[in-house]
CSV table of C-alpha atoms and ligand atoms in Angstrom, one decimal:
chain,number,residue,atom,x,y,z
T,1,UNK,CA,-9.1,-47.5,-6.0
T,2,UNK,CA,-11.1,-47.3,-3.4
T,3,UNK,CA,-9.3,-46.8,-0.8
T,4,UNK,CA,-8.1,-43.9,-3.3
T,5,UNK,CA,-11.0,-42.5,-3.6
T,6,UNK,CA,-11.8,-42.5,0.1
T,7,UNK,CA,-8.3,-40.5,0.6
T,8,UNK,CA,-9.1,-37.8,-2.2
T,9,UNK,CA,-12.2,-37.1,-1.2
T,10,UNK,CA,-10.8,-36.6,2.9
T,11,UNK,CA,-7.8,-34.8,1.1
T,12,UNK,CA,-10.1,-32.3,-0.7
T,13,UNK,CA,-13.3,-31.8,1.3
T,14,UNK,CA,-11.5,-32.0,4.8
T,15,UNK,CA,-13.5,-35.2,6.3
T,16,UNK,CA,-14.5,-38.9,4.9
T,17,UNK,CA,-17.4,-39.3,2.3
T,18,UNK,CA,-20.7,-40.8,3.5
T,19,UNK,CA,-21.4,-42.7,0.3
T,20,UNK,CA,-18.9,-44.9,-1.6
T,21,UNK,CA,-20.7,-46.2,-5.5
T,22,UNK,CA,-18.9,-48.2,-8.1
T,23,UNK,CA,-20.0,-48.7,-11.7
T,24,UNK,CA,-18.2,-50.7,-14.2
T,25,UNK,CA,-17.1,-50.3,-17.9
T,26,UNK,CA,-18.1,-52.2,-21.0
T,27,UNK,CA,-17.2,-54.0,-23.9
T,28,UNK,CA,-20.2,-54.2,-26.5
T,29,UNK,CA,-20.0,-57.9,-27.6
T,30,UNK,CA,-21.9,-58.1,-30.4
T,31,UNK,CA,-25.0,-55.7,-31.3
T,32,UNK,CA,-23.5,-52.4,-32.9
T,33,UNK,CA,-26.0,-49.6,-33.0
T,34,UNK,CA,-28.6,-52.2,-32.7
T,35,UNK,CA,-30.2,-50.9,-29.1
T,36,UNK,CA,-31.8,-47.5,-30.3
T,37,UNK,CA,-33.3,-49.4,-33.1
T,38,UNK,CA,-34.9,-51.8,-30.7
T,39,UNK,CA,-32.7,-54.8,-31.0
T,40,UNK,CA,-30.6,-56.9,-29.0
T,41,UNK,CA,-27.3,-56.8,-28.3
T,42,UNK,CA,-24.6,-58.9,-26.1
T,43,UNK,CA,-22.2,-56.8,-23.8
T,44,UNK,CA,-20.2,-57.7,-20.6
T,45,UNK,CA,-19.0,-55.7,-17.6
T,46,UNK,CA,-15.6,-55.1,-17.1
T,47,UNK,CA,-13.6,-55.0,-14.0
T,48,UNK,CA,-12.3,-51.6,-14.7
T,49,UNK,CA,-14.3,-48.7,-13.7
T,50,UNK,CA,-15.6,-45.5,-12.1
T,51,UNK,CA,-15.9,-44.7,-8.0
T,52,UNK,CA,-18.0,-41.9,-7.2
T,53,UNK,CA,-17.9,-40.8,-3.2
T,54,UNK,CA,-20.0,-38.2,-1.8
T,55,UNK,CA,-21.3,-36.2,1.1
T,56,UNK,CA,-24.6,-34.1,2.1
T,57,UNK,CA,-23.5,-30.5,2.2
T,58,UNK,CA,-25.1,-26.9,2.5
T,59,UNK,CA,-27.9,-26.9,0.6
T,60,UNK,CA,-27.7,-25.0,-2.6
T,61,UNK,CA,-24.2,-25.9,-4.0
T,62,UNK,CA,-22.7,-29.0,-6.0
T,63,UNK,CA,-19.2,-29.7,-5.8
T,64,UNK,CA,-17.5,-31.9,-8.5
T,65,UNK,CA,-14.4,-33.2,-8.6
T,66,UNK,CA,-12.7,-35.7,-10.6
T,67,UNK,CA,-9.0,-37.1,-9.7
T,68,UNK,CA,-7.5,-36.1,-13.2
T,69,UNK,CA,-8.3,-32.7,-13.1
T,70,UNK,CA,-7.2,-30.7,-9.9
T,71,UNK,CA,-10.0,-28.2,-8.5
T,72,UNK,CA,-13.5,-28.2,-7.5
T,73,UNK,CA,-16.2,-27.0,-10.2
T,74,UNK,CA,-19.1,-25.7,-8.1
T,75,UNK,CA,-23.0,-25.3,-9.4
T,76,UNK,CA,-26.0,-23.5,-7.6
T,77,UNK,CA,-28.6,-25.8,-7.5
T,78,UNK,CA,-30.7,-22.8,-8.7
T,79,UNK,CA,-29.1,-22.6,-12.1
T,80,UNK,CA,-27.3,-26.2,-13.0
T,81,UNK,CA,-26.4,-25.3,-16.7
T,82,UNK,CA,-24.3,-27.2,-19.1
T,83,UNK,CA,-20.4,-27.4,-18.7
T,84,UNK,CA,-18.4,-26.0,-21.2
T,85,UNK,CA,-14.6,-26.6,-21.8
T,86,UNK,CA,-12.9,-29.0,-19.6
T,87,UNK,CA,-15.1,-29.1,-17.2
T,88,UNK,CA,-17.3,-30.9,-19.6
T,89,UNK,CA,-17.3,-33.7,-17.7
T,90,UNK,CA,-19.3,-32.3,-14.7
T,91,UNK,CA,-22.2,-32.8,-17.5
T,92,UNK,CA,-22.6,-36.6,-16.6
T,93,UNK,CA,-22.9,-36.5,-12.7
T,94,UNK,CA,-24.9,-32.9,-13.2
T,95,UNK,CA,-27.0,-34.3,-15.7
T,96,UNK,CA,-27.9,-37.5,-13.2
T,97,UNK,CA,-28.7,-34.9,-10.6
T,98,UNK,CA,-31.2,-32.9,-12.9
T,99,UNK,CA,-32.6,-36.4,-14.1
T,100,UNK,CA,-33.8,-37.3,-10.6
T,101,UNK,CA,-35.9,-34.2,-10.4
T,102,UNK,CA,-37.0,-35.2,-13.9
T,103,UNK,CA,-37.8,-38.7,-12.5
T,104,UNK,CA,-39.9,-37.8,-9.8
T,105,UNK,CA,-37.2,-38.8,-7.2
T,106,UNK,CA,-35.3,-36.5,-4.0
T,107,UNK,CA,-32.5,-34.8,-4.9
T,108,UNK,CA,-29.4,-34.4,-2.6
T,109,UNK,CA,-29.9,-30.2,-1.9
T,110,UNK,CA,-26.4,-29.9,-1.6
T,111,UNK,CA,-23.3,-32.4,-2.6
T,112,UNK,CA,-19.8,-32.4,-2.1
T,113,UNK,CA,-18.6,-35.1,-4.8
T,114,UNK,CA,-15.4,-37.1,-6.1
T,115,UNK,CA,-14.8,-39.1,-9.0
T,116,UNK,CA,-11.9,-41.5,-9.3
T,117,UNK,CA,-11.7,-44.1,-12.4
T,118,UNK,CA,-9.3,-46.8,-13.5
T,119,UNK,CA,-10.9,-46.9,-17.0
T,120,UNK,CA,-9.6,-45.3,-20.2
T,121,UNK,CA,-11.4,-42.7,-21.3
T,122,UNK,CA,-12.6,-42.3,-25.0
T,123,UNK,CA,-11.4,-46.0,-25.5
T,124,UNK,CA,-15.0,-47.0,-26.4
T,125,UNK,CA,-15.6,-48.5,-22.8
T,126,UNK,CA,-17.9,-46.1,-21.9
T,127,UNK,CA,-16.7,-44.4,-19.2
T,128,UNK,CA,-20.0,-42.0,-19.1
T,129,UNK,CA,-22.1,-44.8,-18.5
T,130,UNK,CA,-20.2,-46.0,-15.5
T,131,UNK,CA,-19.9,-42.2,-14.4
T,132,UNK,CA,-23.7,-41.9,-14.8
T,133,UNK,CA,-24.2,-45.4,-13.1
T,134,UNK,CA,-22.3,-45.1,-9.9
T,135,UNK,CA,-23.2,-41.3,-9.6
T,136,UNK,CA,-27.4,-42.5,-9.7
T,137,UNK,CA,-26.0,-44.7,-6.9
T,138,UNK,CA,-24.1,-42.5,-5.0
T,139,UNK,CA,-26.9,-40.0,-4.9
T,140,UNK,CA,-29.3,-42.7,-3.7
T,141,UNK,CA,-27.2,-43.2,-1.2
T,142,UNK,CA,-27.5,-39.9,0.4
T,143,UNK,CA,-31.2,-39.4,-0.3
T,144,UNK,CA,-32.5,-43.2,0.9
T,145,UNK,CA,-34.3,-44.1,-2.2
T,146,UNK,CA,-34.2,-47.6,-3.7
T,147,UNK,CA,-35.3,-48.0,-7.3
T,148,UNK,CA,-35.6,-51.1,-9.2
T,149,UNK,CA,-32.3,-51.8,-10.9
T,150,UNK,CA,-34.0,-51.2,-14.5
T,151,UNK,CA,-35.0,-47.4,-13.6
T,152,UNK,CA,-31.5,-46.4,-12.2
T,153,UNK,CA,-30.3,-47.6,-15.6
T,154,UNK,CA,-33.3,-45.7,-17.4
T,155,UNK,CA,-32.3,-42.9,-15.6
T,156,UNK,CA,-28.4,-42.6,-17.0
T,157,UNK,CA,-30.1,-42.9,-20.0
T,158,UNK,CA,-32.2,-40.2,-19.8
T,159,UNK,CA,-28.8,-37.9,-18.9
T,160,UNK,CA,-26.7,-38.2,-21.1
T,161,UNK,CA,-29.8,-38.5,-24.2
T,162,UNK,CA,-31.6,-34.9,-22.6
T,163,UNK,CA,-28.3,-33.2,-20.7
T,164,UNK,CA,-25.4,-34.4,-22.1
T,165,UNK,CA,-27.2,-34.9,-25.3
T,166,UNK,CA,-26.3,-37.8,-27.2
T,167,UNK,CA,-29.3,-40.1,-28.4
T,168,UNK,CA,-27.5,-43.0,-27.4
T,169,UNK,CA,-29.5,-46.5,-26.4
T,170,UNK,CA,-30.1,-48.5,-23.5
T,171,UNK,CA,-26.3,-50.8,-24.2
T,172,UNK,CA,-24.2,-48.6,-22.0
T,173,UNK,CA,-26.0,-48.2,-18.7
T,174,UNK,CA,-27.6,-51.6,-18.7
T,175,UNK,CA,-24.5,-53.6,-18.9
T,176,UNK,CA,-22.7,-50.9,-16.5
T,177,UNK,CA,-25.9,-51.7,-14.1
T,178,UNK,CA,-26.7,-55.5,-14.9
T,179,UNK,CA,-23.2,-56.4,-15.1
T,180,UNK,CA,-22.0,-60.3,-13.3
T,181,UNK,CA,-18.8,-61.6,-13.2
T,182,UNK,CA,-17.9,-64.2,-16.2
T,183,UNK,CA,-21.6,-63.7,-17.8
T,184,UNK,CA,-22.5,-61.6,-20.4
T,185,UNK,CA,-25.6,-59.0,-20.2
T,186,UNK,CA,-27.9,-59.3,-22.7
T,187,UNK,CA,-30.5,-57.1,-23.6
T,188,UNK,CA,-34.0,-57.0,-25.6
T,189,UNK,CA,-33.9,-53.0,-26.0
T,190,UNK,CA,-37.0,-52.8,-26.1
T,191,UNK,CA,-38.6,-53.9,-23.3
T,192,UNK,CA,-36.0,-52.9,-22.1
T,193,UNK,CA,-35.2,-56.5,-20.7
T,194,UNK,CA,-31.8,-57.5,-19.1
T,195,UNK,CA,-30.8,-61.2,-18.2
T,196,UNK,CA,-27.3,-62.7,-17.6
T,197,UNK,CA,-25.7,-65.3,-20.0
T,198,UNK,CA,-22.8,-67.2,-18.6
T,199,UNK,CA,-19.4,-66.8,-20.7
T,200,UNK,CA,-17.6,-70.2,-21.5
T,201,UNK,CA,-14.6,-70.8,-19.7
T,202,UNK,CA,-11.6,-70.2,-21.5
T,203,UNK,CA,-12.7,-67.2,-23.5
T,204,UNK,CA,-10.8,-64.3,-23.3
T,205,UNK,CA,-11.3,-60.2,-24.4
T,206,UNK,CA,-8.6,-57.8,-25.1
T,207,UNK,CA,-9.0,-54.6,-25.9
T,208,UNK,CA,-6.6,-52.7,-28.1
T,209,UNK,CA,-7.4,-49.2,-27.7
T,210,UNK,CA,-6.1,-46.6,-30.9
T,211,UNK,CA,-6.6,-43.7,-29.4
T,212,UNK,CA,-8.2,-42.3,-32.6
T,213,UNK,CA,-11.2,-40.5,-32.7
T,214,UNK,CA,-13.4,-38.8,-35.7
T,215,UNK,CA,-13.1,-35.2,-34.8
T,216,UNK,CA,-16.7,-35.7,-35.5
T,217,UNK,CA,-17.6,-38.2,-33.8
T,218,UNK,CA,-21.1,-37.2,-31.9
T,219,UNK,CA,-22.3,-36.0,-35.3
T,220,UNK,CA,-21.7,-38.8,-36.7
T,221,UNK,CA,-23.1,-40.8,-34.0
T,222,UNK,CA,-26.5,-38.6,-34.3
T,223,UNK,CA,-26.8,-38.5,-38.4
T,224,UNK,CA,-26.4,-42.5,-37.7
T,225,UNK,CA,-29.0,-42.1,-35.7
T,226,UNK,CA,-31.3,-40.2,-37.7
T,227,UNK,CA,-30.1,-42.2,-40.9
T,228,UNK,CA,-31.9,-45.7,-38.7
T,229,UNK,CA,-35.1,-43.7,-37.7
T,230,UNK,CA,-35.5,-42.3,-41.6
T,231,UNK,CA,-35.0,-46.0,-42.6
T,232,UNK,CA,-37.7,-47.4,-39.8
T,233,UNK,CA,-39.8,-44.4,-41.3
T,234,UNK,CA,-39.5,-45.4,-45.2
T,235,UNK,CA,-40.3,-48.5,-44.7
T,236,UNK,CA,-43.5,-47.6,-42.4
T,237,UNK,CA,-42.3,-49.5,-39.6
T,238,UNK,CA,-41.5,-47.3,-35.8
T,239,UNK,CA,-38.1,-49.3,-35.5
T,240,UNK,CA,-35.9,-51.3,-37.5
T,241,UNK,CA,-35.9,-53.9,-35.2
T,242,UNK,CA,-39.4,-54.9,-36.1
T,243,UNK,CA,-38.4,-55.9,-40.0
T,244,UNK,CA,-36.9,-58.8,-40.9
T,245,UNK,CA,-33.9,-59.1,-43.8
T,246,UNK,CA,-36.3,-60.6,-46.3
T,247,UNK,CA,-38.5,-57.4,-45.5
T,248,UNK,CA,-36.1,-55.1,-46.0
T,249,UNK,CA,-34.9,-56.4,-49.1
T,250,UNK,CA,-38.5,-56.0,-50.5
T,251,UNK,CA,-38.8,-52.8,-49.4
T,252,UNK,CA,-35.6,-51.8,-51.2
T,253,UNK,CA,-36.3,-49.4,-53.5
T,254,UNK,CA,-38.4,-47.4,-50.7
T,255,UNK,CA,-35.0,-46.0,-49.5
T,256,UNK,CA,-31.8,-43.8,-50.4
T,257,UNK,CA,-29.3,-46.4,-51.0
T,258,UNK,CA,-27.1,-45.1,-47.6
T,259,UNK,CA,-30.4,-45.5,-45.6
T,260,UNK,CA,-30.8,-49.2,-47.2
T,261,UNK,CA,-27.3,-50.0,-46.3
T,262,UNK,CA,-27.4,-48.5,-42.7
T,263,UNK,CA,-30.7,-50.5,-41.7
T,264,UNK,CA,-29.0,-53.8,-43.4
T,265,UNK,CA,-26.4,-53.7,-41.0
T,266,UNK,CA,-28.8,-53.1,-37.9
T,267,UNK,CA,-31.3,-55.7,-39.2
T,268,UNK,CA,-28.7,-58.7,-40.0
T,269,UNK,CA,-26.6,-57.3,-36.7
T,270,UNK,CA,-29.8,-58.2,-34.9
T,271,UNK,CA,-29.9,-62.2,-36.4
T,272,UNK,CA,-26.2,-62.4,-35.6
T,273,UNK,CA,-26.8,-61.2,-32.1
T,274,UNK,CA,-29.8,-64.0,-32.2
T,275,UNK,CA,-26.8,-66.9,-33.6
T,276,UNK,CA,-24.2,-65.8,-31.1
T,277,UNK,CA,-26.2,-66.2,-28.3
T,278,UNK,CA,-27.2,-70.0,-29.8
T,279,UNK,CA,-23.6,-70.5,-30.5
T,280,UNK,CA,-22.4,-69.3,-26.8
T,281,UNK,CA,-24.5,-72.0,-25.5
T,282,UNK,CA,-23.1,-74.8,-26.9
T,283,UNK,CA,-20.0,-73.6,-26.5
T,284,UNK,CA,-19.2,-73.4,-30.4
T,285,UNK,CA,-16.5,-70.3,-29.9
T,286,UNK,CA,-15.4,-71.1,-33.3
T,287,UNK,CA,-18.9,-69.8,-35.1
T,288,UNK,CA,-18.8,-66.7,-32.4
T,289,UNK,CA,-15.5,-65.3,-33.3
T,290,UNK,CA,-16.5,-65.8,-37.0
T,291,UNK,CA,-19.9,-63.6,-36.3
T,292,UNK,CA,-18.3,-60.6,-34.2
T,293,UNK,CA,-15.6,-60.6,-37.3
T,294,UNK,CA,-18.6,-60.6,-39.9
T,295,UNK,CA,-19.9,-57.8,-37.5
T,296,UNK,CA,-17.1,-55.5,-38.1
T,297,UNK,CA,-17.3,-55.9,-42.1
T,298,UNK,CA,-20.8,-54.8,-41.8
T,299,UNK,CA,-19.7,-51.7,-40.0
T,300,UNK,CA,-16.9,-51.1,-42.3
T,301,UNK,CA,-19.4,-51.8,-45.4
T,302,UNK,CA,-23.0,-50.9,-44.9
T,303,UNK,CA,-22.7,-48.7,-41.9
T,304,UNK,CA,-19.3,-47.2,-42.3
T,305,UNK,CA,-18.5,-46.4,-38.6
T,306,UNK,CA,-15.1,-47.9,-38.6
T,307,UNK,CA,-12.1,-46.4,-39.5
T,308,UNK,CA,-8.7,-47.5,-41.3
T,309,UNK,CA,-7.1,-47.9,-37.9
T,310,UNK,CA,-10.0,-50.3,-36.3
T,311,UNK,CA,-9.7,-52.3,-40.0
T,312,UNK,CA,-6.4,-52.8,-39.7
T,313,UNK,CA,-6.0,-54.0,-36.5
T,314,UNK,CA,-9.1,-56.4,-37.2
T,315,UNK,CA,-7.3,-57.7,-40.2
T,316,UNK,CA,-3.9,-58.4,-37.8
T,317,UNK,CA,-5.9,-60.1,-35.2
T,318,UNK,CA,-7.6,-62.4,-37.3
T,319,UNK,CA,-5.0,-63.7,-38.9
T,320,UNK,CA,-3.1,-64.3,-35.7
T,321,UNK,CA,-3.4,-67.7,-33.8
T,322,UNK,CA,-5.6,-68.4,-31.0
T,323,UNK,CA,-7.7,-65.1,-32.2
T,324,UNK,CA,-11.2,-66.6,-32.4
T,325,UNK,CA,-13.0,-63.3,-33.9
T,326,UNK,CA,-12.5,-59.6,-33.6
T,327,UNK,CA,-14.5,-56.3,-34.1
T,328,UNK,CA,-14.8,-52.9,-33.3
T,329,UNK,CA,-16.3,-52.3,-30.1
T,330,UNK,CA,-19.0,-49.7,-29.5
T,331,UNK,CA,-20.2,-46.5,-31.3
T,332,UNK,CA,-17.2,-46.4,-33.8
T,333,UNK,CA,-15.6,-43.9,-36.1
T,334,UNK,CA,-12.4,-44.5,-34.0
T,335,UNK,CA,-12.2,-46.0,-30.2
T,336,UNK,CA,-11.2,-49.8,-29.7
T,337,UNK,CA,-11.1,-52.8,-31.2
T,338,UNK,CA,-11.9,-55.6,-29.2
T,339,UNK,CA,-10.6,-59.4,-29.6
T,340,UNK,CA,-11.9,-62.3,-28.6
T,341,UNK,CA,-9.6,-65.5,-27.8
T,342,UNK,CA,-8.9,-68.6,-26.4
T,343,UNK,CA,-7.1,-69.0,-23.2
T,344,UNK,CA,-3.4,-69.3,-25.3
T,345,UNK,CA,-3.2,-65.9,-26.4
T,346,UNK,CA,-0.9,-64.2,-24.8
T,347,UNK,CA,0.4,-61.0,-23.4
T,348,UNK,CA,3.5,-61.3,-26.0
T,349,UNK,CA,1.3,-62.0,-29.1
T,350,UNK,CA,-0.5,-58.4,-28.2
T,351,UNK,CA,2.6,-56.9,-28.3
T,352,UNK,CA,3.3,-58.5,-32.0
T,353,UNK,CA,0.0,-57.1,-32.8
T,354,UNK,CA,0.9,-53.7,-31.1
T,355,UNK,CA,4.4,-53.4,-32.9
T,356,UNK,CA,2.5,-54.5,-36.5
T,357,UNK,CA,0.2,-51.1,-35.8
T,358,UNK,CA,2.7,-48.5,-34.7
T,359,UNK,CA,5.0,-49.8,-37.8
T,360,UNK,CA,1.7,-48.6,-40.2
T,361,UNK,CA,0.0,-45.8,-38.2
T,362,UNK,CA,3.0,-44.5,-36.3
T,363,UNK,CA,1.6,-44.9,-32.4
T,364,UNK,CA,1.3,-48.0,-30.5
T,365,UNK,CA,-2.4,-48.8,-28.9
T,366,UNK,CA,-2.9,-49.5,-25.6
T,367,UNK,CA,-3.5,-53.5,-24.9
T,368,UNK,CA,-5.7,-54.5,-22.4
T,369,UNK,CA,-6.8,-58.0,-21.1
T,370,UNK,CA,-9.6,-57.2,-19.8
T,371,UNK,CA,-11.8,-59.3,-17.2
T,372,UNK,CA,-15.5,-59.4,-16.7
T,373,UNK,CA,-16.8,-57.9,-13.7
T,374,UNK,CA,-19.9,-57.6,-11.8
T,375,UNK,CA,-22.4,-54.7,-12.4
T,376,UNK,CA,-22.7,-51.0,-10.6
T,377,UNK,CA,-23.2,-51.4,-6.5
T,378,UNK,CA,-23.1,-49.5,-3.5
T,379,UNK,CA,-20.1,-49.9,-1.5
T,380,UNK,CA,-19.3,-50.1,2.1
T,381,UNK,CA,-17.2,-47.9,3.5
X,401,GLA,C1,-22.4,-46.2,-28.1
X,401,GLA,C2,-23.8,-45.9,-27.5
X,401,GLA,C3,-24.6,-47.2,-27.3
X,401,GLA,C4,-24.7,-48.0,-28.6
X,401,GLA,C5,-23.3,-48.1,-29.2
X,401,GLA,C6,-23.3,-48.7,-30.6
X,401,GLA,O1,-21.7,-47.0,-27.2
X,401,GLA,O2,-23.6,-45.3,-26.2
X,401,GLA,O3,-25.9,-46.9,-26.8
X,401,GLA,O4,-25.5,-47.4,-29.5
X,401,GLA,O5,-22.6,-46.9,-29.3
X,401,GLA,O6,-23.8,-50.0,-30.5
């Protein structure tokens, strides 16, 4: 892909790029819709993900272009608006841009850009965080400036909650920045602080991508979100994250039954991030499958972001052999479903798993094995 990348951009801008970035995907482990609430949550980096090259040009004009849409989508720096329609996507690398302004940090005045990925989009890998991740980089690159690690992620934040506009957490760009081969990222969202957790040998994630997707599905993601902050608010706390389950249960009554059952999932989600993390290190695999699996019936139950399609599939996969756990993966209401197993499940029993889904639902998902990788970095060129 990089070398890719490298030729696209000499293809289209007629001469090499001067800054090469890379910023992986994700698969949220365990911790579902627990960062904007100020909880923890488990992720790992995956080694699938988004190259951004550049070049200084002319000030005044930004050039994007992606390699799975042919053309160049230009923006005066004097007027960088939202995209509409399919250029859409110009939003995350523009909404970096804007951000470093926001952040106090040099601009490049002019950019010829090119994005290349080898990750599925809308397969709840996050593909915008990686976009946002390597683009931060990229841009550094040209201007010279060298942030701590925890502000570039901050900062990809910051796009896609004030440009693109989704009030997502901290999950996405920390694990796309913190990332380190065979480790998981954990973070306290709060802080926010990020440290590595080593991944036992011999476990293994696979991602079985739908392809489904709540025509809804930022709406649903924001009332989710205002659903938590009413809950925090009810029960006179700023975040979820700072009750406990036997303090929510006392509170009970203070709240509309849906608000109840959406802060009981964040608030147990929370303690089962806490037992995973114990379990991972004694290598008890066993208990962590069985807590990502209770993860997904709290989704399905108390905060009803799954979908008959991610159910399903969960139900498949944890009745097949070698499957230690499995759970929907990310913000929900369609995306992936992600399964973790043991070093004997194979490519074949996928496909039996694949087959079993396009017999009910009448389209195959996409398998993928993934691998962890390491986090977002500057490449040479
Ligand atoms: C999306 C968001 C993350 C997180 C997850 C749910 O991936 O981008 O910040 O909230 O959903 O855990």
């Amino acid at each position: 892909m990089k070398d890719l990348a490298i030729a696209r951009f000499t293809e289209l801008y007629g001469h090499a790029p001067t800054v090469l970035a890379w910023a992986p995907g994700r698969i949220e482990f365990i911790g579902n819709h627990t960062d904007y609430n100020g909880g923890t949550v488990l992720g790992a980096a995956i080694d699938l993900g988004m190259w951004v090259a550049v070049a200084a040009a002319p000030a005044g004009i930004l050039r994007f272009a992606t390699d799975s849409q042919r053309g160049i989508v230009a923006v005066p720096t004097s007027a960088p608006c939202k995209q509409v329609g399919p250029q859409r996507w110009v939003n995350y690398p523009l909404g970096v841009w804007t951000s470093f302004r926001e952040f106090g940090w040099q601009q490049p005045d002019g950019l010829e850009y090119l994005a290349c990925s080898n990750l599925p989009v809308g397969a709840g890998l996050s593909s915008s965080a990686a976009i946002e991740m390597a683009s931060a980089l990229a841009y550094l690159g040209l201007t010279g400036g060298s942030p701590a690690r925890e502000k570039v992620v901050a900062l990809g934040r910051h796009a896609e909650n004030n440009f693109v506009g989704v009030p997502c957490g901290i999950l996405d760009q920390g694990v796309s920045g913190f990332g380190r081969k065979n480790h998981l990222v954990f973070i306290d969202c709060r802080g926010p602080r990020f440290e590595t957790v080593p991944m036992p040998a011999g476990a293994h994630f696979w991602v079985f991508n739908t392809h489904t997707k709540h025509a809804l599905i930022d709406g649903m993601y924001a009332a989710r979100h205002r659903e938590c902050m009413d809950a925090a608010k009810g029960l006179g706390v700023s975040l979820l994250a700072d009750l406990t389950p036997a303090q929510l249960e006392q509170g009970r009554a203070l709240l509309p039954e849906v608000n109840y059952r959406r802060a009981k999932h964040v608030i147990e989600e929370i303690d089962r991030v806490a037992r995973v993390r114990a379990a991972l290190a004694v290598g008890d695999l066993a208990a962590v499958g069985r807590l990502l699996t209770a993860s997904h019936r709290s989704s399905q139950v108390q905060f009803e972001n799954s979908t008959p399609e991610l159910d399903f599939l969960v139900e498949t996969l944890t009745a097949t052999p070698h499957v230690y756990g499995a759970r929907l993966t990310g913000g929900g209401f369609g995306g992936a479903v992600m399964a973790f197993t043991d070093a004997e499940f194979s490519a074949a029993e996928a496909a039996r798993v694949a087959d079993v889904y396009a017999r009910r639902f009448g389209s195959r998902p996409d398998v993928l094995h993934c691998e962890t990788g390491e986090g977002a970095e500057r490449l040479a060129l």
